[in-house]
PDB file of C-alpha atoms in Angstrom:
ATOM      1  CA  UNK A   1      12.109  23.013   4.422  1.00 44.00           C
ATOM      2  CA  UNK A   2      11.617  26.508   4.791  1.00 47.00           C
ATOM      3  CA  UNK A   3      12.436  28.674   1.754  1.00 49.00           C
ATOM      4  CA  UNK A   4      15.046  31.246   2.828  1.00 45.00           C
ATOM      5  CA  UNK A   5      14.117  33.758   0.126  1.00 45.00           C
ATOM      6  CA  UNK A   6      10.826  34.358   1.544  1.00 44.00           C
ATOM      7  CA  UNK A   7       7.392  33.999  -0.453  1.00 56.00           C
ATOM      8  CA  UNK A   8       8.137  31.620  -3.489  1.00 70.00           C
ATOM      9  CA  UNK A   9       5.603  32.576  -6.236  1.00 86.00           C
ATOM     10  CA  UNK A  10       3.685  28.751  -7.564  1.00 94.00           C
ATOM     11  CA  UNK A  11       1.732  28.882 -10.954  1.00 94.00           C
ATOM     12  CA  UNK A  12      -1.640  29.048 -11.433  1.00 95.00           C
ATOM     13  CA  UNK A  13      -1.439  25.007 -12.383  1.00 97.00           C
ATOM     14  CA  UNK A  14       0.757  22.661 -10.729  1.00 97.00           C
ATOM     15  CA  UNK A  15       1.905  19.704 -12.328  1.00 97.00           C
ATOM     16  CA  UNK A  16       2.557  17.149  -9.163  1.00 98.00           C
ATOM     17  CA  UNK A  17       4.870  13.686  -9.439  1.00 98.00           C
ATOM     18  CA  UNK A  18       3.095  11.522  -6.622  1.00 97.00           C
ATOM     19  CA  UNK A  19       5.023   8.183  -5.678  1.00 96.00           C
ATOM     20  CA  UNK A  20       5.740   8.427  -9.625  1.00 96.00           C
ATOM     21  CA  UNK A  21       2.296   8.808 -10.570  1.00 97.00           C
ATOM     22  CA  UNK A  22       1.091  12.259 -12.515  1.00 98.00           C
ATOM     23  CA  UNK A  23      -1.283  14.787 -11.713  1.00 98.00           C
ATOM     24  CA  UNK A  24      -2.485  18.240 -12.639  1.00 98.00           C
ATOM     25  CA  UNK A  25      -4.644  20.617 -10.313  1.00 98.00           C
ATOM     26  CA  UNK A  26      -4.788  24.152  -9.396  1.00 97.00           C
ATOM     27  CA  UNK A  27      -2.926  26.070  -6.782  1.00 97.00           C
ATOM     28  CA  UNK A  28      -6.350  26.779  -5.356  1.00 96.00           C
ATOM     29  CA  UNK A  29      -7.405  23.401  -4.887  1.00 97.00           C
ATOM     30  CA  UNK A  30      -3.956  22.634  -3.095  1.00 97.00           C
ATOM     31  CA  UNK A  31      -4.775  25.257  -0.658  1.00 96.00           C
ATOM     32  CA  UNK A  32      -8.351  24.562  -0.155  1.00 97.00           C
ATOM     33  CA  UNK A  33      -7.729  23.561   3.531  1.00 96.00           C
ATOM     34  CA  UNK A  34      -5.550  26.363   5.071  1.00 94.00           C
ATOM     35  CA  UNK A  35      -4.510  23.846   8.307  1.00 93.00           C
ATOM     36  CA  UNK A  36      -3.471  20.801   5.622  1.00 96.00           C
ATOM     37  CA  UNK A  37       0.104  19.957   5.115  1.00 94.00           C
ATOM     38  CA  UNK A  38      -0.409  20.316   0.927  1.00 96.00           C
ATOM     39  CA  UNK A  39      -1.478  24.022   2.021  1.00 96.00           C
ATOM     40  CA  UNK A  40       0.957  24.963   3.385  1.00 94.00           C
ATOM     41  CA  UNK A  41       3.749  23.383   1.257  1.00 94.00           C
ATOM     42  CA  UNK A  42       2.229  25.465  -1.363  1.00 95.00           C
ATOM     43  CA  UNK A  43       2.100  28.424   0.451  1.00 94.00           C
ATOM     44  CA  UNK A  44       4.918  30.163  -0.618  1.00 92.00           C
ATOM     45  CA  UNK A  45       6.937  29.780   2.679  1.00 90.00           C
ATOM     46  CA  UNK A  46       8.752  26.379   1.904  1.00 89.00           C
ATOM     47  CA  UNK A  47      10.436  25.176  -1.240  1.00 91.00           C
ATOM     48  CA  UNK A  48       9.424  22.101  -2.920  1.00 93.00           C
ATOM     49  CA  UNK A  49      11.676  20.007  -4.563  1.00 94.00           C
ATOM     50  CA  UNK A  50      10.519  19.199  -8.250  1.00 96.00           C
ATOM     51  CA  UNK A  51      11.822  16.065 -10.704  1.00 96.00           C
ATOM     52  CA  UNK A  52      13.607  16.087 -13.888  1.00 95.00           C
ATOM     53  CA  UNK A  53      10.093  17.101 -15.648  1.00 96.00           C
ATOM     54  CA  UNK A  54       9.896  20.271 -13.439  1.00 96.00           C
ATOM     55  CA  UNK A  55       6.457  18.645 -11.671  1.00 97.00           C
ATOM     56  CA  UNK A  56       6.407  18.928  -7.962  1.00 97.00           C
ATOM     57  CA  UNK A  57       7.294  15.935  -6.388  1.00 97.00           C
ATOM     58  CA  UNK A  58       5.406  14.411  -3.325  1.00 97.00           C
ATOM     59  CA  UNK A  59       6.686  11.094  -1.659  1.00 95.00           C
ATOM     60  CA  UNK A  60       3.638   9.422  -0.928  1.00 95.00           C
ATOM     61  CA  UNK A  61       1.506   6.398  -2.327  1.00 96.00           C
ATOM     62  CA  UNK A  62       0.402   7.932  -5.912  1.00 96.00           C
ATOM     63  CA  UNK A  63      -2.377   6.071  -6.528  1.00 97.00           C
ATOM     64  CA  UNK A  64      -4.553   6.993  -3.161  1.00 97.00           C
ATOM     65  CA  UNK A  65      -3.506  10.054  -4.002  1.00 98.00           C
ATOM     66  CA  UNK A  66      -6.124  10.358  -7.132  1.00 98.00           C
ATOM     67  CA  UNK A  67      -8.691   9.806  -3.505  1.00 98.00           C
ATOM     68  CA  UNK A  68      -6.936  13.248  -2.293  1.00 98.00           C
ATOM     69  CA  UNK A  69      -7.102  15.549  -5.238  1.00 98.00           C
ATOM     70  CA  UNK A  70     -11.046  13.932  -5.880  1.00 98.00           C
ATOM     71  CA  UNK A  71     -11.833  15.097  -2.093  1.00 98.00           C
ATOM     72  CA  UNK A  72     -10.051  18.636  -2.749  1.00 98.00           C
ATOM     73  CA  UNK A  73     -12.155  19.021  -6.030  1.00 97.00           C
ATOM     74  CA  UNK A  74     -15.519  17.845  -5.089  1.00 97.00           C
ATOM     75  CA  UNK A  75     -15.619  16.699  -1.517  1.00 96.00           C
ATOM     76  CA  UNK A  76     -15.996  13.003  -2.902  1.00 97.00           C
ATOM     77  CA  UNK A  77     -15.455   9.985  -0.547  1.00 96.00           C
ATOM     78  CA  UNK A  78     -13.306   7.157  -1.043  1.00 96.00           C
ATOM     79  CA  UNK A  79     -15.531   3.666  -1.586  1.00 95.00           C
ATOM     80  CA  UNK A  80     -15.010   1.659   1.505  1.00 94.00           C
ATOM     81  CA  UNK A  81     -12.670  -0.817   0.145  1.00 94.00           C
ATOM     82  CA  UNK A  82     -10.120   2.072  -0.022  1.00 95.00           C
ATOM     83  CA  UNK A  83     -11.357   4.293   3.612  1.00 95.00           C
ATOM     84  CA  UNK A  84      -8.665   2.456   5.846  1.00 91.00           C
ATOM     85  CA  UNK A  85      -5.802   2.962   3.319  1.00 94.00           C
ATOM     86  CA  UNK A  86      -7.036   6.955   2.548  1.00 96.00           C
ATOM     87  CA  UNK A  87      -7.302   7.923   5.924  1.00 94.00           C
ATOM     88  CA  UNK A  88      -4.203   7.554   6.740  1.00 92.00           C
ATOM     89  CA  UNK A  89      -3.389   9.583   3.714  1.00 96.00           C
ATOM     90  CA  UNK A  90      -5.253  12.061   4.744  1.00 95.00           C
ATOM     91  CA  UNK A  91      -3.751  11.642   8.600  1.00 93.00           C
ATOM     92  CA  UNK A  92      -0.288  12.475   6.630  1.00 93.00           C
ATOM     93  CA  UNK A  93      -1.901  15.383   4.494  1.00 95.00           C
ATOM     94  CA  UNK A  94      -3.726  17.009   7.538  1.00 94.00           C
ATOM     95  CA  UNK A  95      -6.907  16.982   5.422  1.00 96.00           C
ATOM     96  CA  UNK A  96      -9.031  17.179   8.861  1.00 95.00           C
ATOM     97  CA  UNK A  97     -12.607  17.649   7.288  1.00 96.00           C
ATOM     98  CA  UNK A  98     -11.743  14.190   5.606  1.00 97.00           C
ATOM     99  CA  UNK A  99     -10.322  12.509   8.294  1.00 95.00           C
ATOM    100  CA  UNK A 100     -13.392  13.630  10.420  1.00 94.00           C
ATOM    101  CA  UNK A 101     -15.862  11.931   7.626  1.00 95.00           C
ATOM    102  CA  UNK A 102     -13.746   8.713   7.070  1.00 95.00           C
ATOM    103  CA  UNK A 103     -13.195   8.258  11.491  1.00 91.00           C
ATOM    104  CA  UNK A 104     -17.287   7.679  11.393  1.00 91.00           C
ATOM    105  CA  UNK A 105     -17.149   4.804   8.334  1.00 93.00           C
ATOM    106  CA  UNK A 106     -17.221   1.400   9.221  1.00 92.00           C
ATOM    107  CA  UNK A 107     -14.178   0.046   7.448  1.00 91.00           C
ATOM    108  CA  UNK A 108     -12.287   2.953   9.394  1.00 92.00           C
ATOM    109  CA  UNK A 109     -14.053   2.679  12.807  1.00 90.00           C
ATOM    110  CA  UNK A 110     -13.871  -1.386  12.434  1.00 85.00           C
ATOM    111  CA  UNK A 111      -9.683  -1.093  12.223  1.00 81.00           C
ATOM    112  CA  UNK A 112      -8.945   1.628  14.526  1.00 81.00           C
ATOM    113  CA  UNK A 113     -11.487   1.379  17.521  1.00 78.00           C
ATOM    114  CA  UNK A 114     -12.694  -2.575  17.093  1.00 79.00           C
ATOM    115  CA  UNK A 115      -9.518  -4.345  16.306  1.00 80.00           C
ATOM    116  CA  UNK A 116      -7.093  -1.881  18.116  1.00 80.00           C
ATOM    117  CA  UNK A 117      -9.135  -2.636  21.431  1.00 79.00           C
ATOM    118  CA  UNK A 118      -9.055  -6.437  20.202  1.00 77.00           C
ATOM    119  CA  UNK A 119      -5.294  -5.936  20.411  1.00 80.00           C
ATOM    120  CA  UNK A 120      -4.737  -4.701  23.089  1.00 78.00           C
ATOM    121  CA  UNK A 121      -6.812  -7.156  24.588  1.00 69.00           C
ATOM    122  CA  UNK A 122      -4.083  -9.910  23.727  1.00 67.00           C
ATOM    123  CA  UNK A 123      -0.935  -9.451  26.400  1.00 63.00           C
ATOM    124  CA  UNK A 124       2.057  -9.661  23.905  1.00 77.00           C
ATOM    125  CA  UNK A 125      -0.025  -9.019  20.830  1.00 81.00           C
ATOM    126  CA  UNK A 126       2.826  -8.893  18.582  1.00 85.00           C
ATOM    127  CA  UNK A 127       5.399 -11.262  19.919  1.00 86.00           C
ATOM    128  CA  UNK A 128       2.176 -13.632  19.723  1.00 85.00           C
ATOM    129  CA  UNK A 129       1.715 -13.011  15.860  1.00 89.00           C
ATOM    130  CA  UNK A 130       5.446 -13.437  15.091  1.00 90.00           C
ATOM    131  CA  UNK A 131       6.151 -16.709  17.049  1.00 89.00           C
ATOM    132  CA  UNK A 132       2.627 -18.546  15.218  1.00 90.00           C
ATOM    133  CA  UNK A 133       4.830 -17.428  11.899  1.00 91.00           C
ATOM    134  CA  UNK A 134       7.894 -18.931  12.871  1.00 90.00           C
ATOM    135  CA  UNK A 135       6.367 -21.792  14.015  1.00 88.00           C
ATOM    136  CA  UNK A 136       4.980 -22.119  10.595  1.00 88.00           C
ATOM    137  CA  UNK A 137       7.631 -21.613   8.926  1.00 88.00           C
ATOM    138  CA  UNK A 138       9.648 -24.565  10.962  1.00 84.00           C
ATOM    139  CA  UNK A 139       6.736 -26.715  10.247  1.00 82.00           C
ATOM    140  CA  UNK A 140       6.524 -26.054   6.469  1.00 80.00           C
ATOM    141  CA  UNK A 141       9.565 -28.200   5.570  1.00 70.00           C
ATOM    142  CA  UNK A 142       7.693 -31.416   6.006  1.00 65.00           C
ATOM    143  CA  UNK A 143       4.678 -30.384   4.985  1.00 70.00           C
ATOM    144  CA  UNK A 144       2.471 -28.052   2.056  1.00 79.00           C
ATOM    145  CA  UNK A 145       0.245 -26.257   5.136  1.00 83.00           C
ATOM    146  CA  UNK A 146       0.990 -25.848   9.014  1.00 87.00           C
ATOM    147  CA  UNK A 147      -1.093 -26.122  11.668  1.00 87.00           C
ATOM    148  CA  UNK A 148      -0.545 -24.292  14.832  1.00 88.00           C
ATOM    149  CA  UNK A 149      -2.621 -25.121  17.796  1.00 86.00           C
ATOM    150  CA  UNK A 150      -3.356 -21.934  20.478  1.00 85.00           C
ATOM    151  CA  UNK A 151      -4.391 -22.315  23.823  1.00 78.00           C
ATOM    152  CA  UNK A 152      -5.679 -18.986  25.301  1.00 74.00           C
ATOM    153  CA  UNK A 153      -6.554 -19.110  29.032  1.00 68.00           C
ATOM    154  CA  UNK A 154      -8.378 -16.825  30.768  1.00 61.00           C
ATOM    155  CA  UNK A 155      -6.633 -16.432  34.717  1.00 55.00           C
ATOM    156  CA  UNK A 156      -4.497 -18.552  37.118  1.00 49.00           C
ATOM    157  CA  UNK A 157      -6.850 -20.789  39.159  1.00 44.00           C
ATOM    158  CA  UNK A 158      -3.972 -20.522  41.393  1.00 44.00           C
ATOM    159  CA  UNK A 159      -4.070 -16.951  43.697  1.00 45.00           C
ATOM    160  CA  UNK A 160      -1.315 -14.768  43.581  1.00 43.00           C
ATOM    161  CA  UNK A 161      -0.043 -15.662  39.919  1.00 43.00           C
ATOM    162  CA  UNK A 162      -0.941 -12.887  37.829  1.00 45.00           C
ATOM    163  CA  UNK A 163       2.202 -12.825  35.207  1.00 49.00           C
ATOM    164  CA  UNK A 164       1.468 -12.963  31.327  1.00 55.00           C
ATOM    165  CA  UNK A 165       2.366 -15.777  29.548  1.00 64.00           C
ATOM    166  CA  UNK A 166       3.476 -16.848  26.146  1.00 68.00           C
ATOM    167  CA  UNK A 167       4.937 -19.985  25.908  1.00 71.00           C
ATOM    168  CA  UNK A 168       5.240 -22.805  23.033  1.00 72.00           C
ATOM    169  CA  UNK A 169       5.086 -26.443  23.990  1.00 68.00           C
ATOM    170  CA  UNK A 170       6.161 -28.922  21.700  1.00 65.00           C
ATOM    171  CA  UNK A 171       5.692 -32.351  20.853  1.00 59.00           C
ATOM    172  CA  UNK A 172       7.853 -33.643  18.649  1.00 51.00           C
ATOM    173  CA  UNK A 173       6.525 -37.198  18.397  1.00 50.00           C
ATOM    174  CA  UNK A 174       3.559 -36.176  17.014  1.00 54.00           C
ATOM    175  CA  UNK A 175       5.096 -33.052  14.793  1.00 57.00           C
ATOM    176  CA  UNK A 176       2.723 -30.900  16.827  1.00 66.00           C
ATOM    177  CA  UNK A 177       3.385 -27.425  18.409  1.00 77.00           C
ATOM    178  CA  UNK A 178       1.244 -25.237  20.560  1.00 81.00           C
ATOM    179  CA  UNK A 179       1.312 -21.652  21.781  1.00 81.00           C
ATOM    180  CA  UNK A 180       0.303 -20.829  25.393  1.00 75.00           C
ATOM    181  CA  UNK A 181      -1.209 -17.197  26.229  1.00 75.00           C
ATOM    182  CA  UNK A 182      -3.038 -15.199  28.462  1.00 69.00           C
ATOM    183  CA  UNK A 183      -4.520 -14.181  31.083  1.00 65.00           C
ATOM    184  CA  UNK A 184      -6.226 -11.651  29.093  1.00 59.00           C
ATOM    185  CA  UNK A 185      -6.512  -7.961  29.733  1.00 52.00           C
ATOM    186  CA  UNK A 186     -10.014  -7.231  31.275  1.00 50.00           C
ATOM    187  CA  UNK A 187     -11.474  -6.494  28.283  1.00 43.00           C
ATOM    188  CA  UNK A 188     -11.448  -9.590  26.776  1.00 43.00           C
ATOM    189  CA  UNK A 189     -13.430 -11.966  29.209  1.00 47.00           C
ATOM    190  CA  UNK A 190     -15.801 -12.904  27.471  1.00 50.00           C
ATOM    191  CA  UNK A 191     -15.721 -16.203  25.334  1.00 49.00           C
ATOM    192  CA  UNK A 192     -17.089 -14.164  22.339  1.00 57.00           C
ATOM    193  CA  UNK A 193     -14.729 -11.716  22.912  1.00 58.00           C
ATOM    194  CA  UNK A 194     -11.923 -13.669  22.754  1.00 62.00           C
ATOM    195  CA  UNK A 195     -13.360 -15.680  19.578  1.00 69.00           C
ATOM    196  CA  UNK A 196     -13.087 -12.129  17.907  1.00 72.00           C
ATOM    197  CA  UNK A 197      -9.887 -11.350  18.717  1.00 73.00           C
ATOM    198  CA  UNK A 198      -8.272 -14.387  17.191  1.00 78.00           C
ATOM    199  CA  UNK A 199     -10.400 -13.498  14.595  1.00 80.00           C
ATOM    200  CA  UNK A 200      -8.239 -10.360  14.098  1.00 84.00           C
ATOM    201  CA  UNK A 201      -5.068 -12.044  14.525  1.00 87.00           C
ATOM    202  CA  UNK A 202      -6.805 -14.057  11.563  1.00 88.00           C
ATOM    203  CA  UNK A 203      -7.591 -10.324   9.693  1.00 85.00           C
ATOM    204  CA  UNK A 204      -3.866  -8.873  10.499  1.00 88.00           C
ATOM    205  CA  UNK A 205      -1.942 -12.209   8.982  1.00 91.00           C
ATOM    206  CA  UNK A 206      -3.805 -12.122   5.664  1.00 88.00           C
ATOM    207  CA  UNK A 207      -3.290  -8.656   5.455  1.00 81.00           C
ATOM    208  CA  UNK A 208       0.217  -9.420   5.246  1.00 87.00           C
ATOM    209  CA  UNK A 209      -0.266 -11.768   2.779  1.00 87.00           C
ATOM    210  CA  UNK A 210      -0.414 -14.691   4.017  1.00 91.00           C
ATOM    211  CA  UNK A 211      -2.804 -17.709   3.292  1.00 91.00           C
ATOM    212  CA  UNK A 212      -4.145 -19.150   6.500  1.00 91.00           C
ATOM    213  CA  UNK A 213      -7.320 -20.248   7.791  1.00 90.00           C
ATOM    214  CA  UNK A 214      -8.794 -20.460  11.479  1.00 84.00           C
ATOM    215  CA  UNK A 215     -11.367 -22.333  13.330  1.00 85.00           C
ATOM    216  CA  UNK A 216     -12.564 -23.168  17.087  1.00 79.00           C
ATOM    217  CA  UNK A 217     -11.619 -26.143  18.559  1.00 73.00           C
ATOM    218  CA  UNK A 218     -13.454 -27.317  22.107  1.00 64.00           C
ATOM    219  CA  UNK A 219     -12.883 -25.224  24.964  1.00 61.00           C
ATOM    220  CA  UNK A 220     -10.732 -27.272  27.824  1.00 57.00           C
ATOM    221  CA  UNK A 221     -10.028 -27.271  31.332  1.00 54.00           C
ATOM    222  CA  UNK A 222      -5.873 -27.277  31.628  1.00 52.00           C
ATOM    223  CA  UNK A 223      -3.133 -28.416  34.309  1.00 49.00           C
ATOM    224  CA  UNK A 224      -0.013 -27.614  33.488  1.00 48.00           C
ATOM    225  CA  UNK A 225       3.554 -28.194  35.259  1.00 47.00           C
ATOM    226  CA  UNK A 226       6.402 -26.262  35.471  1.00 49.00           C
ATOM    227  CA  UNK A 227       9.975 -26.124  36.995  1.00 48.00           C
ATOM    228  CA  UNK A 228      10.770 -23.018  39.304  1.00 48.00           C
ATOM    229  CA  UNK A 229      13.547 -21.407  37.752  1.00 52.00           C
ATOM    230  CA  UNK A 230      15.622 -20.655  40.719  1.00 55.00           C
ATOM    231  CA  UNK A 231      15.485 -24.011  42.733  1.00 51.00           C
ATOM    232  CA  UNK A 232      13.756 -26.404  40.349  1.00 51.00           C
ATOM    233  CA  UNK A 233      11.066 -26.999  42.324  1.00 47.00           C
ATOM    234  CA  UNK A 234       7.644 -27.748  40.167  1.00 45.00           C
ATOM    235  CA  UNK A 235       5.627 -24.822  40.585  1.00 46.00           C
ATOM    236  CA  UNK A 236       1.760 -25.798  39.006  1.00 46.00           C
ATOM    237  CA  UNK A 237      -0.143 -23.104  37.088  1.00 48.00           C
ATOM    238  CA  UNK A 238      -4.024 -23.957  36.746  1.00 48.00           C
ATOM    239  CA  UNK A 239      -5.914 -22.596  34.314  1.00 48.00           C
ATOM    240  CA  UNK A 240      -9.818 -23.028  33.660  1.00 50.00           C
ATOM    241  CA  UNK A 241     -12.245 -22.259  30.565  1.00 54.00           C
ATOM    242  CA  UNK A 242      -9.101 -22.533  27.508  1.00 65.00           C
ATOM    243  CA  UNK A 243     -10.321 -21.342  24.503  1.00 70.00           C
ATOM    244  CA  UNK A 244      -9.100 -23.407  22.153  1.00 79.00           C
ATOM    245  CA  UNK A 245      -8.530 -22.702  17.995  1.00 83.00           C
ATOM    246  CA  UNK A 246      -5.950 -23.744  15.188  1.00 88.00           C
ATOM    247  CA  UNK A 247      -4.691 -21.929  12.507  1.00 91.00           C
ATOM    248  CA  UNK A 248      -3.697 -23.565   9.175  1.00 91.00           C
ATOM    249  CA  UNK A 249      -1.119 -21.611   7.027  1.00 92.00           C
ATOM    250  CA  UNK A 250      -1.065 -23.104   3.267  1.00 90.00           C
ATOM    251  CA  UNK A 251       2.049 -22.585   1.305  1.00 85.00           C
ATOM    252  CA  UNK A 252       1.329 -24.409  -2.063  1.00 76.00           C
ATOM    253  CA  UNK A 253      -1.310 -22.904  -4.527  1.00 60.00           C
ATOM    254  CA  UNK A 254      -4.621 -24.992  -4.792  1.00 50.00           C
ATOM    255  CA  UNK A 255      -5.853 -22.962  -7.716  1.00 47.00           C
ATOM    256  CA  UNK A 256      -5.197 -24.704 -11.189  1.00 44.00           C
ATOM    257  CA  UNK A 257      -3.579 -27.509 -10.161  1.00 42.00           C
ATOM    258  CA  UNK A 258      -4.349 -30.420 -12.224  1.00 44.00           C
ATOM    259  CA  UNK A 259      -4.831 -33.607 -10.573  1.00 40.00           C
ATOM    260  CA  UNK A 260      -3.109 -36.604 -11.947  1.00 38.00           C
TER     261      UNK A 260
END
């Protein structure tokens, strides 16, 4: 917010409250980069709201922030393991020199060009990813892991049917449920392709925490039948070259466990 008294003098040290966490720096280091956000909240021009302590308080993560402050100083790098999680820190900060190093790393460039295209590869991306959790969630009352079986096709053998598809198909005599998808968008057309973007599906779920495993299963030709929703006609979708896979979430902790 813009301070209506004008130029608000800063001292020559500022003690900062980051998401809780402490820090101490200069005003000079703060305004290192004239275009960043931390520049020009210490400019003069807005006011900053401080805590109890009088230290000026930031409402961000406060411990990537130590990754900030380090850059500011000496123009250090994060380590990879952290590059993804700074640089969108430094997206929020407007620290453009950094964000211009980190966009080239591979732990940046894998997440936001590889796995983004990968994405948007899959039609429905996210209703996808939230369906195979339901699904294992329904399934993990009978059971200490679920497995969910996908079927990912590539086109309609059948011309004129180009609609995307997600669909579950159940079989409740043998406990088993599978999800339906594709065609994919043309970027995906190859089998490898497609390999590595259930592969991310794989990355994004354990990112969230959860504790699932993945593997290929034979690639099949499928025939499937279906009623026509206005006259309940069968209407037959073919599909050709299914790329096959099952994931296996685990909800019970394997690690020491005795066994009786």
């Amino acid at each position: 917010m813009a301070d209506p008294q004008g130029d608000r003098k800063f001292p020559a040290v500022i003690p900062l409250n980051v998401g809780g966490h402490d820090y101490t720096t200069s005003l000079s280091t703060l305004r290192k980069y004239e275009s960043s956000m931390l520049a020009a909240m210490f400019s003069g021009r807005y006011h900053v709201i401080q805590d109890e302590q009088k230290r000026y308080f930031i409402d961000r993560d406060g411990d990537l922030f130590q990754y900030i402050l380090k850059f500011l100083r000496d123009s250090e790098v994060p380590p990879p393991q952290a590059a993804v999680q700074v640089y969108k820190e430094a997206l929020y900060y407007g620290l453009h020199p950094l964000i211009e190093i980190l966009k080239s790393s591979p732990p940046v460039r894998a997440e936001y060009e590889l796995r983004e295209s990968l994405r948007n590869a899959l039609p429905k991306y996210k209703e996808f990813k939230e369906k195979l959790v339901d699904l294992a969630y329904e399934l993990a009352s009978t059971s200490h892991c679920s497995e969910i079986s996908v079927h990912q096709y590539r086109e309609f053998l059948v011309e004129g049917l180009q609609a995307q598809t997600l669909s579950i198909r159940r079989d409740l005599t043998r406990d088993e449920s599978t999800i339906l998808i594709g065609p994919l968008n043309d970027y995906g057309k190859e089998s490898q392709l497609e390999e590595s973007m259930l592969h991310c599906v794989l990355y994004d779920l354990r990112e969230e925490g959860f504790n699932v495993d993945f593997r290929m299963r034979e690639s099949v030709c499928e025939y499937w039948t279906q009623k026509n929703k206005n006259n309940d006609i069968p209407m037959y979708h073919e599909f050709y070259d299914t790329v096959c896979c099952a994931f296996t979430f685990n909800w019970w902790p394997t690690k020491g466990v005795k066994k009786k």
